[in-house]
C-alpha cells in the first residue's frame, strides 16, 4: 500500500470572492519529487502556502506527513521544510549566525554540528563567517535550502526555487534536490513555471490552471504520452492555458 | 532552548548591533548624566556658599551658626527621571516599533512562521529581549546617576537611598516596557508599519506631553513660578484648607492626570526618590501606602500593553500582514 506524504481532499482557498484554488484532490507518495507546473497566478503559491500552514484553507482537508494542516498545524510544521520564492534572510548576520538562529528555532540540540553536516551535504562549506547580505542569488538559494533541511524534514516545499538563477545556479540547485531525495529520502514538492525543470528533476507532474489541477501523473507516464520535448511543451501550453 | 528564548536572544543581538539604538540610548544616558552633573554642581556650590558663610561668621567671632541648608542628594536626580519620562518613552516607542517592523520589512516572516513555534513565541521572545535590554540600560543609567551624585555632588548615598533608587529604576523599567509593548503591538496590528509608528508617536505626544501639561495647567499652585502658595507665603495647613473648597475640581484634575502612564511614573519615581517634598525623608511604608494605587495602575497598564502586543502579534495576524 502506497503511503502519501501529502494528501488533499477538496482543498480550497478563496480570497474574498476570488477563488484562488478550486477543490484540490492530490496525493503525493512518500519519496516522490512532485513538480507543480503552472503559469504565474495559476494557484501554485497558494497551494504551497496552504500545505505549509501559512494560509488557512477555506474548504477541504489536507495532511502533510500524516498531520492535518488545520487540526494539527504545529505537527505538520514540525515535519516540513520550506523555501519561499524570493527568500530573505538576516543580511547583517553571517551564514552561520543565520543558520544557527533557524536551527535553534527548529529545536535542534547541537546546531553547529548539524549546520556543518548540512553545509557539507550541499557542498557549501567555507562561507560560514561571510555575511549573507553579500551573497549572490545562487548562494542565497543554497542558504534557503540549508535552512529548510536543517531539521531533516521528511517533506520539503520549494516555491519557484530556480527563479532568477543563472544556469550554474540552476544546475547546482537541481543536483541538491535530487540528492536530498535519493540520500535522505525527502519527499519534495516543487512549484515551478519551467517545464524543463520538472522533466529533469521530478518523478511526478501536476499542472494547475486558474486554480484547478488539470493534469497529474508520473513523469514516466507523461513522457510516454508526449515523447518529444515539443509535444510535451504543446501539451503543457494546451493544458495550462496561455500565460497570464 | 525554547523558541521564546531564541527570539529573545536574536532581539538582543539585533539591538546590540544597531548603531542607531546605541546612539539613542547613549544620548539618553548622557542627558541624564548632564542633568545630574548640573544638579550636583549646584549642590556643591550651595554647600560651598554655606561653608564660606559659616567660616566668615566664625572669623567675625560669632558663636551662632545657622543650620546647614536642607539639601538631599537624590533630589539631584529630578532632571534624570524627567528625561526618562519624556525622551526614554520616545526611545522605547522606537525600540518597540523596530522589533516588529524590521522583521516585516526584511520579509523573514514566512521562514519564521513556517516553523513549529508557539502562538505567542515570536512576540513573547521579542518582548523578553526588549525587557532585558531596558533592564541593562536602566541599570546602567541608575548606576551612572548614583556615581555622579556621589562623585560630582560629593554627597554620600545611604543604603536606604540605594534602595529608593532601585525602586525608581524598577518603575522606570516598567514604564519603558509599557511604551515598547504598545509600539510593538501597534506595528504588528496595522497593515503599514509606518502608520503604526505615526500612531504610536501621536499617543506618546498625547500621553507624555499633552495630558500632563493640561494637568499642570489646571493645578492652582502652578499659576505662579515657584508655586502660588509659596509666593503668597501661605502655610501648608492653610493651603489644604483653601484647596478643600475646590475638592471637585482637584479630583477632576487628579483623575485626568492619572490617566497618563507618564504622570503615574513621575509621581511614583518622584515620591520614592524624594523629589516631591511631601515624600522627602519619609519612611518607605508611608510612601508605599501613598503610591500603591499608582504602582498597581502602572503595572496593570504595562501588563495590558504586553497582552495587547502578544495578541496583536499572533501567528495568524502576522501572516495576514505578511501576505
Coordinates of C-alpha atoms in Angstrom, one line a residue:
Chain A
X1 CA 0.0 0.0 0.0
X2 CA 1.4 3.4 -1.0
X3 CA 1.9 5.9 1.8
X4 CA 1.3 9.5 1.0
X5 CA 3.5 12.3 2.3
X6 CA 0.9 14.8 1.1
X7 CA -2.8 14.2 0.7
X8 CA -5.5 16.7 -0.1
X9 CA -9.3 16.3 -0.3
X10 CA -11.2 19.2 -1.8
X11 CA -8.6 21.6 -0.5
X12 CA -9.9 25.1 -1.4
X13 CA -8.9 28.7 -0.9
X14 CA -10.7 31.9 -1.6
X15 CA -9.5 35.5 -1.3
X16 CA -12.8 37.2 -0.6
X17 CA -15.0 36.3 -3.6
X18 CA -12.0 35.3 -5.8
X19 CA -11.3 31.5 -5.9
X20 CA -7.5 31.1 -5.8
X21 CA -7.6 27.3 -5.5
X22 CA -10.6 25.2 -6.7
X23 CA -11.2 21.9 -4.7
X24 CA -7.8 20.1 -5.0
X25 CA -7.6 16.3 -4.7
X26 CA -4.0 15.4 -4.8
X27 CA -1.8 12.6 -3.4
X28 CA 2.0 12.8 -3.4
X29 CA 3.6 9.5 -2.4
X30 CA 6.4 9.4 0.1
X31 CA 9.8 9.7 -1.6
X32 CA 8.5 11.4 -4.7
X33 CA 9.7 14.6 -6.3
X34 CA 6.5 16.3 -7.3
X35 CA 6.5 19.2 -9.6
X36 CA 3.6 21.6 -9.8
X37 CA 3.6 23.4 -13.1
X38 CA 1.6 26.4 -14.0
X39 CA 1.7 30.0 -15.2
X40 CA 2.1 32.9 -12.8
X41 CA -1.1 33.4 -10.8
X42 CA -2.4 29.8 -11.5
X43 CA -2.5 28.9 -7.8
X44 CA 0.8 27.2 -7.2
X45 CA 2.0 29.5 -4.4
X46 CA -1.5 29.4 -2.8
X47 CA -1.2 25.6 -2.8
X48 CA 2.2 25.6 -1.1
X49 CA 1.1 28.3 1.4
X50 CA -1.9 26.1 2.4
X51 CA 0.3 22.9 2.7
X52 CA 2.9 24.8 4.8
X53 CA 0.1 26.1 7.0
X54 CA 0.9 29.7 6.1
X55 CA -2.6 30.1 4.8
X56 CA -5.7 28.6 6.3
X57 CA -7.9 26.7 3.8
X58 CA -11.4 28.0 3.3
X59 CA -12.5 24.4 2.4
X60 CA -11.4 20.8 2.3
X61 CA -8.8 19.0 4.2
X62 CA -5.1 18.0 3.8
X63 CA -2.5 16.1 5.6
X64 CA 1.3 16.5 5.4
X65 CA 3.4 13.7 6.8
X66 CA 0.3 12.4 8.4
X67 CA -0.6 15.7 10.2
X68 CA -3.8 17.6 9.4
X69 CA -2.8 21.1 8.3
X70 CA -5.6 22.7 10.3
X71 CA -6.3 20.4 13.3
X72 CA -2.6 19.6 13.9
X73 CA -0.8 22.6 12.1
X74 CA 2.1 22.5 14.5
X75 CA 2.6 18.8 14.0
X76 CA 2.6 19.5 10.2
X77 CA 5.1 22.4 10.5
X78 CA 7.5 20.2 12.5
X79 CA 7.7 17.8 9.5
X80 CA 8.2 20.3 6.7
X81 CA 11.0 22.4 5.3
X82 CA 10.1 25.4 3.2
X83 CA 12.0 27.6 0.7
X84 CA 9.8 30.5 -0.2
X85 CA 10.1 32.3 -3.5
X86 CA 12.5 35.3 -3.1
X87 CA 13.7 34.0 0.2
X88 CA 15.0 36.7 2.6
X89 CA 17.5 36.3 5.4
X90 CA 19.1 38.5 8.1
X91 CA 21.6 40.1 5.8
X92 CA 23.6 41.6 8.6
X93 CA 24.3 38.2 10.0
X94 CA 26.8 35.7 8.8
X95 CA 25.7 32.4 7.2
X96 CA 26.5 30.5 10.4
X97 CA 24.5 33.0 12.5
X98 CA 21.5 32.8 10.2
X99 CA 21.5 29.0 10.2
X100 CA 22.1 28.8 14.0
X101 CA 19.0 31.0 14.5
X102 CA 16.8 28.8 12.4
X103 CA 18.3 25.6 13.8
X104 CA 17.5 26.8 17.4
X105 CA 14.0 27.7 16.3
X106 CA 13.6 24.2 15.0
X107 CA 14.7 22.9 18.4
X108 CA 18.0 21.2 17.2
X109 CA 20.0 20.5 20.3
X110 CA 23.5 20.8 18.7
X111 CA 23.0 23.3 16.0
X112 CA 26.7 23.8 15.0
X113 CA 27.2 20.1 14.2
X114 CA 24.0 20.0 12.2
X115 CA 24.9 23.1 10.3
X116 CA 28.3 21.7 9.4
X117 CA 26.6 18.5 8.2
X118 CA 24.1 20.3 6.1
X119 CA 26.6 22.7 4.5
X120 CA 28.8 19.7 3.8
X121 CA 25.9 17.9 2.1
X122 CA 25.2 21.0 0.0
X123 CA 29.0 21.4 -0.8
X124 CA 28.7 24.9 0.6
X125 CA 31.5 25.0 3.2
X126 CA 33.9 27.8 3.8
X127 CA 31.3 30.6 3.8
X128 CA 30.3 30.3 7.5
X129 CA 31.6 33.7 8.5
X130 CA 30.5 35.7 5.5
X131 CA 27.5 38.0 5.7
X132 CA 24.5 36.7 3.8
X133 CA 23.9 40.2 2.5
X134 CA 26.9 39.8 0.3
X135 CA 25.8 36.5 -1.2
X136 CA 24.8 36.1 -4.9
X137 CA 21.2 34.9 -5.7
X138 CA 22.5 31.4 -6.3
X139 CA 24.3 31.3 -2.9
X140 CA 21.2 32.7 -1.2
X141 CA 19.1 29.9 -2.7
X142 CA 21.5 27.4 -1.2
X143 CA 21.3 29.1 2.2
X144 CA 17.5 28.8 1.7
X145 CA 17.8 25.0 1.1
X146 CA 20.1 24.7 4.0
X147 CA 17.7 26.4 6.4
X148 CA 14.9 24.3 5.1
X149 CA 16.6 21.0 5.7
X150 CA 18.4 21.7 9.0
X151 CA 15.8 19.7 11.0
X152 CA 15.8 16.9 8.4
X153 CA 12.2 17.3 7.5
X154 CA 10.5 14.4 5.7
X155 CA 8.7 16.8 3.3
X156 CA 10.3 19.8 1.6
X157 CA 8.4 22.5 -0.2
X158 CA 10.2 24.6 -2.8
X159 CA 8.4 27.6 -4.3
X160 CA 10.0 28.6 -7.7
X161 CA 13.5 27.5 -6.4
X162 CA 15.3 28.3 -9.7
X163 CA 13.7 31.7 -10.2
X164 CA 16.3 34.3 -11.1
X165 CA 19.2 31.8 -11.0
X166 CA 21.9 31.6 -13.7
X167 CA 22.4 28.2 -15.4
X168 CA 25.2 27.2 -13.0
X169 CA 22.9 28.0 -10.0
X170 CA 20.0 26.1 -11.6
X171 CA 22.2 23.0 -12.1
X172 CA 23.6 23.2 -8.5
X173 CA 20.2 23.5 -7.0
X174 CA 18.8 20.7 -9.2
X175 CA 21.6 18.4 -8.0
X176 CA 20.9 19.3 -4.4
X177 CA 17.2 18.4 -4.8
X178 CA 17.9 15.1 -6.4
X179 CA 20.5 14.2 -3.8
X180 CA 18.2 15.1 -1.0
X181 CA 15.5 12.9 -2.4
X182 CA 17.9 10.0 -3.1
X183 CA 20.1 10.1 0.0
X184 CA 17.8 11.4 2.7
X185 CA 14.5 10.1 1.3
X186 CA 13.0 13.5 1.4
X187 CA 9.6 14.0 -0.3
X188 CA 9.9 17.1 -2.4
X189 CA 7.0 19.4 -3.6
X190 CA 8.3 21.9 -6.1
X191 CA 6.5 24.8 -7.7
X192 CA 7.7 26.0 -11.0
X193 CA 6.6 27.5 -14.3
X194 CA 9.6 26.0 -16.1
X195 CA 8.8 22.8 -17.9
X196 CA 12.4 21.7 -18.3
X197 CA 12.9 22.0 -14.5
X198 CA 10.2 19.4 -13.9
X199 CA 11.3 16.9 -16.6
X200 CA 14.9 16.9 -15.3
X201 CA 14.1 16.7 -11.6
X202 CA 10.7 15.4 -10.8
X203 CA 9.2 11.9 -10.6
X204 CA 5.6 13.1 -11.0
X205 CA 3.9 16.1 -12.5
X206 CA 0.9 18.2 -11.8
X207 CA -0.4 21.1 -13.9
X208 CA -2.6 23.8 -12.3
X209 CA -4.6 26.2 -14.4
X210 CA -6.7 29.0 -13.0
X211 CA -6.7 27.4 -9.6
X212 CA -7.6 23.9 -10.8
X213 CA -5.4 20.8 -11.1
X214 CA -5.9 19.8 -14.7
X215 CA -3.2 17.1 -15.0
X216 CA -1.5 14.8 -12.5
X217 CA 0.6 11.8 -13.5
X218 CA 4.0 10.3 -13.1
X219 CA 6.8 11.7 -15.2
X220 CA 7.3 8.4 -17.0
X221 CA 3.6 8.2 -17.9
X222 CA 3.6 11.8 -19.0
X223 CA 6.7 11.4 -21.2
X224 CA 5.1 8.2 -22.6
X225 CA 2.2 10.2 -23.7
X226 CA 4.3 13.1 -25.0
X227 CA 7.6 11.6 -26.0
X228 CA 9.3 14.7 -27.6
X229 CA 10.0 18.0 -25.9
X230 CA 7.9 19.8 -28.5
X231 CA 4.9 17.5 -27.9
X232 CA 5.3 18.0 -24.1
X233 CA 5.5 21.7 -24.4
X234 CA 2.5 21.9 -26.7
X235 CA 0.6 19.7 -24.2
X236 CA 1.7 22.0 -21.3
X237 CA 0.5 25.1 -23.1
X238 CA -2.7 23.4 -24.1
X239 CA -3.3 22.2 -20.5
X240 CA -2.0 25.2 -18.6
X241 CA -3.6 27.7 -20.9
X242 CA -1.9 30.9 -22.2
X243 CA 0.3 32.8 -19.8
X244 CA -1.3 35.4 -17.7
Chain B
X1 CA 16.2 26.0 24.2
X2 CA 12.6 27.1 23.6
X3 CA 11.6 29.4 20.8
X4 CA 10.9 32.3 23.2
X5 CA 14.4 32.4 24.4
X6 CA 15.7 32.0 20.8
X7 CA 13.7 35.1 19.7
X8 CA 14.9 37.0 22.8
X9 CA 18.5 36.2 22.1
X10 CA 18.0 37.3 18.5
X11 CA 16.4 40.6 19.6
X12 CA 19.3 41.3 21.9
X13 CA 21.8 40.6 19.1
X14 CA 19.9 43.0 16.8
X15 CA 19.8 45.7 19.5
X16 CA 23.4 45.2 20.3
X17 CA 24.4 45.6 16.6
X18 CA 22.0 48.5 15.9
X19 CA 24.2 51.6 15.8
X20 CA 21.2 54.0 15.9
X21 CA 20.0 52.3 19.1
X22 CA 23.4 52.8 20.7
X23 CA 23.4 56.5 19.7
X24 CA 19.8 56.9 21.1
X25 CA 20.5 55.1 24.4
X26 CA 23.9 56.8 24.8
X27 CA 22.3 60.2 24.3
X28 CA 19.6 59.4 26.9
X29 CA 22.3 58.3 29.3
X30 CA 24.4 61.4 28.6
X31 CA 21.3 63.7 29.0
X32 CA 20.6 62.0 32.4
X33 CA 24.3 62.4 33.3
X34 CA 24.4 66.0 32.4
X35 CA 21.3 66.8 34.4
X36 CA 22.7 65.0 37.4
X37 CA 26.1 66.8 37.0
X38 CA 24.4 70.2 36.7
X39 CA 22.3 69.5 39.8
X40 CA 25.4 68.1 41.6
X41 CA 27.5 71.2 40.8
X42 CA 24.6 73.3 42.1
X43 CA 24.5 71.2 45.3
X44 CA 28.3 71.6 45.7
X45 CA 28.0 75.4 45.1
X46 CA 25.3 75.8 47.8
X47 CA 27.3 73.7 50.3
X48 CA 30.5 75.8 49.5
X49 CA 28.5 79.0 50.0
X50 CA 27.2 77.7 53.3
X51 CA 30.7 76.7 54.4
X52 CA 32.1 80.1 53.4
X53 CA 29.3 81.9 55.3
X54 CA 30.0 79.7 58.4
X55 CA 33.7 80.4 58.2
X56 CA 33.1 84.1 57.9
X57 CA 30.8 84.0 60.9
X58 CA 33.4 82.2 62.9
X59 CA 36.1 84.6 61.8
X60 CA 33.9 87.5 63.0
X61 CA 33.6 85.9 66.4
X62 CA 30.0 84.8 66.1
X63 CA 29.0 81.7 68.1
X64 CA 25.6 81.4 66.4
X65 CA 26.0 79.0 63.5
X66 CA 23.0 78.7 61.2
X67 CA 21.8 75.2 60.3
X68 CA 23.1 73.7 57.1
X69 CA 20.8 74.0 54.1
X70 CA 18.4 71.2 53.6
X71 CA 19.9 69.5 50.6
X72 CA 19.1 66.0 49.7
X73 CA 21.3 64.1 47.2
X74 CA 18.6 62.1 45.5
X75 CA 16.7 65.3 44.6
X76 CA 19.5 65.9 42.1
X77 CA 18.0 63.1 40.0
X78 CA 14.9 65.1 39.1
X79 CA 16.1 66.0 35.6
X80 CA 17.3 62.5 35.0
X81 CA 13.9 61.0 35.7
X82 CA 12.2 63.7 33.6
X83 CA 14.4 62.7 30.7
X84 CA 13.4 59.0 31.2
X85 CA 9.8 60.1 31.3
X86 CA 9.9 62.1 28.1
X87 CA 12.9 61.0 25.9
X88 CA 13.1 57.5 27.3
X89 CA 9.4 56.9 26.4
X90 CA 10.2 58.2 22.9
X91 CA 13.1 55.8 22.5
X92 CA 11.0 52.9 23.9
X93 CA 8.5 53.6 21.1
X94 CA 11.3 53.4 18.5
X95 CA 12.6 50.1 20.1
X96 CA 9.1 48.6 20.1
X97 CA 8.3 49.7 16.6
X98 CA 11.7 48.5 15.3
X99 CA 11.4 45.0 16.7
X100 CA 8.4 44.1 14.6
X101 CA 9.0 46.4 11.6
X102 CA 12.4 45.0 11.0
X103 CA 11.0 41.5 10.5
X104 CA 8.2 42.8 8.3
X105 CA 10.5 44.8 6.1
X106 CA 13.1 42.1 5.8
X107 CA 10.5 39.6 4.6
X108 CA 11.7 36.9 7.0
X109 CA 8.3 36.3 8.5
X110 CA 7.4 33.3 6.3
X111 CA 10.6 31.5 7.2
X112 CA 9.9 32.0 10.9
X113 CA 6.2 31.2 10.8
X114 CA 6.6 28.0 8.7
X115 CA 8.4 26.5 11.7
X116 CA 6.9 24.7 14.7
X117 CA 6.8 27.6 17.2
X118 CA 4.1 28.6 19.7
X119 CA 1.3 31.1 19.0
X120 CA 2.9 33.9 21.0
X121 CA 6.6 32.8 20.9
X122 CA 7.5 35.4 18.4
X123 CA 6.2 38.5 20.2
X124 CA 6.9 36.9 23.7
X125 CA 10.5 36.4 22.8
X126 CA 10.9 39.9 21.3
X127 CA 9.4 41.5 24.4
X128 CA 11.6 39.4 26.6
X129 CA 14.6 40.6 24.7
X130 CA 13.5 44.2 24.9
X131 CA 12.9 43.7 28.7
X132 CA 16.5 42.5 29.2
X133 CA 17.7 45.4 27.0
X134 CA 15.8 48.0 29.1
X135 CA 16.9 46.4 32.3
X136 CA 20.6 46.8 31.2
X137 CA 20.0 50.4 30.1
X138 CA 18.1 51.5 33.2
X139 CA 20.6 49.7 35.4
X140 CA 23.5 51.5 33.7
X141 CA 21.7 54.9 33.9
X142 CA 20.8 54.4 37.6
X143 CA 24.4 53.3 38.4
X144 CA 25.9 56.3 36.4
X145 CA 23.5 58.7 38.2
X146 CA 24.4 57.2 41.7
X147 CA 28.1 57.5 41.0
X148 CA 27.6 61.0 39.6
X149 CA 25.7 62.2 42.7
X150 CA 28.5 60.7 44.9
X151 CA 31.5 61.9 42.9
X152 CA 30.4 65.2 41.4
X153 CA 27.9 66.2 44.1
X154 CA 30.2 64.8 46.9
X155 CA 27.1 63.5 48.6
X156 CA 27.2 60.1 50.3
X157 CA 24.4 57.8 49.5
X158 CA 23.0 55.6 52.2
X159 CA 21.7 52.0 51.9
X160 CA 18.2 53.5 52.1
X161 CA 19.0 55.9 49.2
X162 CA 20.2 53.0 47.1
X163 CA 17.0 51.0 47.8
X164 CA 14.9 54.0 46.8
X165 CA 16.9 54.3 43.6
X166 CA 16.4 50.6 42.9
X167 CA 12.6 51.1 43.2
X168 CA 12.6 54.1 41.0
X169 CA 14.8 52.2 38.5
X170 CA 12.3 49.3 38.5
X171 CA 9.4 51.7 37.9
X172 CA 11.4 53.2 35.0
X173 CA 11.8 49.7 33.5
X174 CA 8.0 49.1 33.8
X175 CA 7.3 52.4 32.2
X176 CA 9.7 51.9 29.3
X177 CA 8.3 48.4 28.7
X178 CA 4.8 49.9 28.5
X179 CA 5.9 52.1 25.6
X180 CA 7.8 49.4 23.8
X181 CA 4.9 46.9 24.1
X182 CA 2.4 49.5 22.9
X183 CA 4.5 50.3 19.8
X184 CA 5.3 46.7 19.1
X185 CA 1.6 45.8 19.3
X186 CA 0.5 48.6 17.0
X187 CA 3.2 47.7 14.5
X188 CA 2.0 44.1 14.4
X189 CA -1.6 45.1 14.2
X190 CA -1.5 47.7 11.4
X191 CA -1.2 46.9 7.8
X192 CA 1.5 49.6 7.3
X193 CA 4.3 49.7 9.9
X194 CA 4.8 53.4 9.1
X195 CA 1.2 54.1 10.1
X196 CA 1.8 52.3 13.4
X197 CA 4.8 54.5 14.1
X198 CA 2.9 57.7 13.5
X199 CA 0.0 56.4 15.7
X200 CA 2.5 55.4 18.5
X201 CA 4.2 58.8 18.3
X202 CA 0.8 60.5 18.4
X203 CA -0.1 58.5 21.5
X204 CA 3.3 59.5 23.0
X205 CA 2.6 63.1 22.3
X206 CA -0.8 63.0 23.9
X207 CA 0.1 60.8 27.0
X208 CA 3.6 62.2 27.7
X209 CA 3.2 65.8 26.9
X210 CA -0.4 67.0 26.4
X211 CA -2.2 65.3 29.3
X212 CA 0.4 66.1 32.0
X213 CA 0.6 69.7 30.6
X214 CA -3.2 70.1 31.0
X215 CA -3.0 68.7 34.5
X216 CA -0.2 71.0 35.4
X217 CA -2.0 74.0 33.9
X218 CA -5.1 73.1 36.0
X219 CA -3.0 73.0 39.2
X220 CA -3.7 76.2 41.1
X221 CA -0.2 76.1 42.7
X222 CA 1.4 76.2 39.2
X223 CA -0.1 79.5 38.3
X224 CA 3.0 81.4 39.6
X225 CA 6.6 80.2 39.0
X226 CA 7.9 78.6 42.2
X227 CA 4.3 77.9 43.5
X228 CA 1.4 80.2 44.2
X229 CA 1.0 79.3 47.8
X230 CA 4.8 79.7 48.4
X231 CA 4.8 83.1 46.7
X232 CA 1.9 84.2 48.9
X233 CA 3.6 82.8 52.0
X234 CA 0.6 80.6 52.8
X235 CA 1.2 77.9 55.3
X236 CA 0.7 74.2 54.3
X237 CA -2.3 73.9 56.7
X238 CA -3.9 77.0 55.1
X239 CA -3.2 75.7 51.6
X240 CA -5.0 72.5 52.5
X241 CA -7.9 74.5 53.9
X242 CA -8.1 76.6 50.7
X243 CA -8.0 73.6 48.4
X244 CA -10.7 71.9 50.4
X245 CA -13.1 74.4 48.7
X246 CA -12.0 73.1 45.3
X247 CA -12.1 69.4 46.0
X248 CA -14.3 68.5 43.0
X249 CA -12.0 70.5 40.7
X250 CA -8.9 68.9 42.3
X251 CA -10.4 65.4 41.9
X252 CA -11.1 66.1 38.3
X253 CA -7.6 67.3 37.7
X254 CA -6.2 64.3 39.5
X255 CA -8.4 61.9 37.5
X256 CA -7.1 63.4 34.3
X257 CA -3.5 63.2 35.4
X258 CA -3.6 59.5 36.5
X259 CA -4.9 58.5 33.0
X260 CA -1.4 59.3 31.8
X261 CA 1.1 56.5 32.4
X262 CA 3.8 59.2 32.3
X263 CA 2.2 61.1 35.2
X264 CA 1.9 57.8 37.2
X265 CA 5.6 57.1 36.5
X266 CA 6.6 60.6 37.6
X267 CA 4.5 60.5 40.8
X268 CA 6.0 57.2 41.8
X269 CA 9.6 58.0 40.9
X270 CA 9.5 61.4 42.5
X271 CA 7.9 60.1 45.6
X272 CA 10.4 57.2 46.2
X273 CA 13.4 59.3 45.3
X274 CA 12.1 62.2 47.5
X275 CA 12.0 64.8 44.7
X276 CA 8.5 65.6 45.8
X277 CA 8.9 67.5 49.1
X278 CA 5.8 65.8 50.6
X279 CA 7.6 62.4 50.5
X280 CA 11.2 63.5 51.1
X281 CA 12.8 61.8 54.1
X282 CA 9.6 59.9 54.7
X283 CA 9.6 56.2 55.6
X284 CA 9.2 53.6 53.0
X285 CA 5.9 52.4 54.4
X286 CA 4.4 55.9 54.2
X287 CA 5.5 56.3 50.6
X288 CA 4.3 52.9 49.6
X289 CA 0.9 53.5 51.2
X290 CA 0.5 56.7 49.2
X291 CA 1.9 55.3 46.0
X292 CA 0.5 51.8 46.0
X293 CA -2.6 52.6 43.8
X294 CA -0.4 54.4 41.3
X295 CA 2.1 51.5 41.3
X296 CA -0.7 48.9 40.7
X297 CA -2.1 51.2 38.0
X298 CA 1.2 51.4 36.1
X299 CA 1.8 47.7 36.5
X300 CA -1.8 47.0 35.2
X301 CA -1.2 49.3 32.2
X302 CA 2.1 47.6 31.3
X303 CA 0.6 44.1 31.7
X304 CA -2.3 45.2 29.5
X305 CA 0.1 46.7 26.9
X306 CA 2.1 43.4 26.9
X307 CA -1.1 41.3 26.5
X308 CA -2.2 43.7 23.6
X309 CA 1.2 43.2 22.0
X310 CA 1.1 39.4 22.3
X311 CA -2.5 39.2 21.0
X312 CA -1.7 41.6 18.1
X313 CA 1.4 39.5 17.1
X314 CA -0.2 36.1 16.9
X315 CA 0.8 33.9 14.0
X316 CA -2.4 34.4 12.2
X317 CA -2.3 38.1 12.4
X318 CA 1.4 38.4 11.4
X319 CA 0.8 36.1 8.4
X320 CA -2.2 38.2 7.3
X321 CA 0.1 41.3 7.3
X322 CA 3.0 39.5 5.6
X323 CA 0.9 38.2 2.7

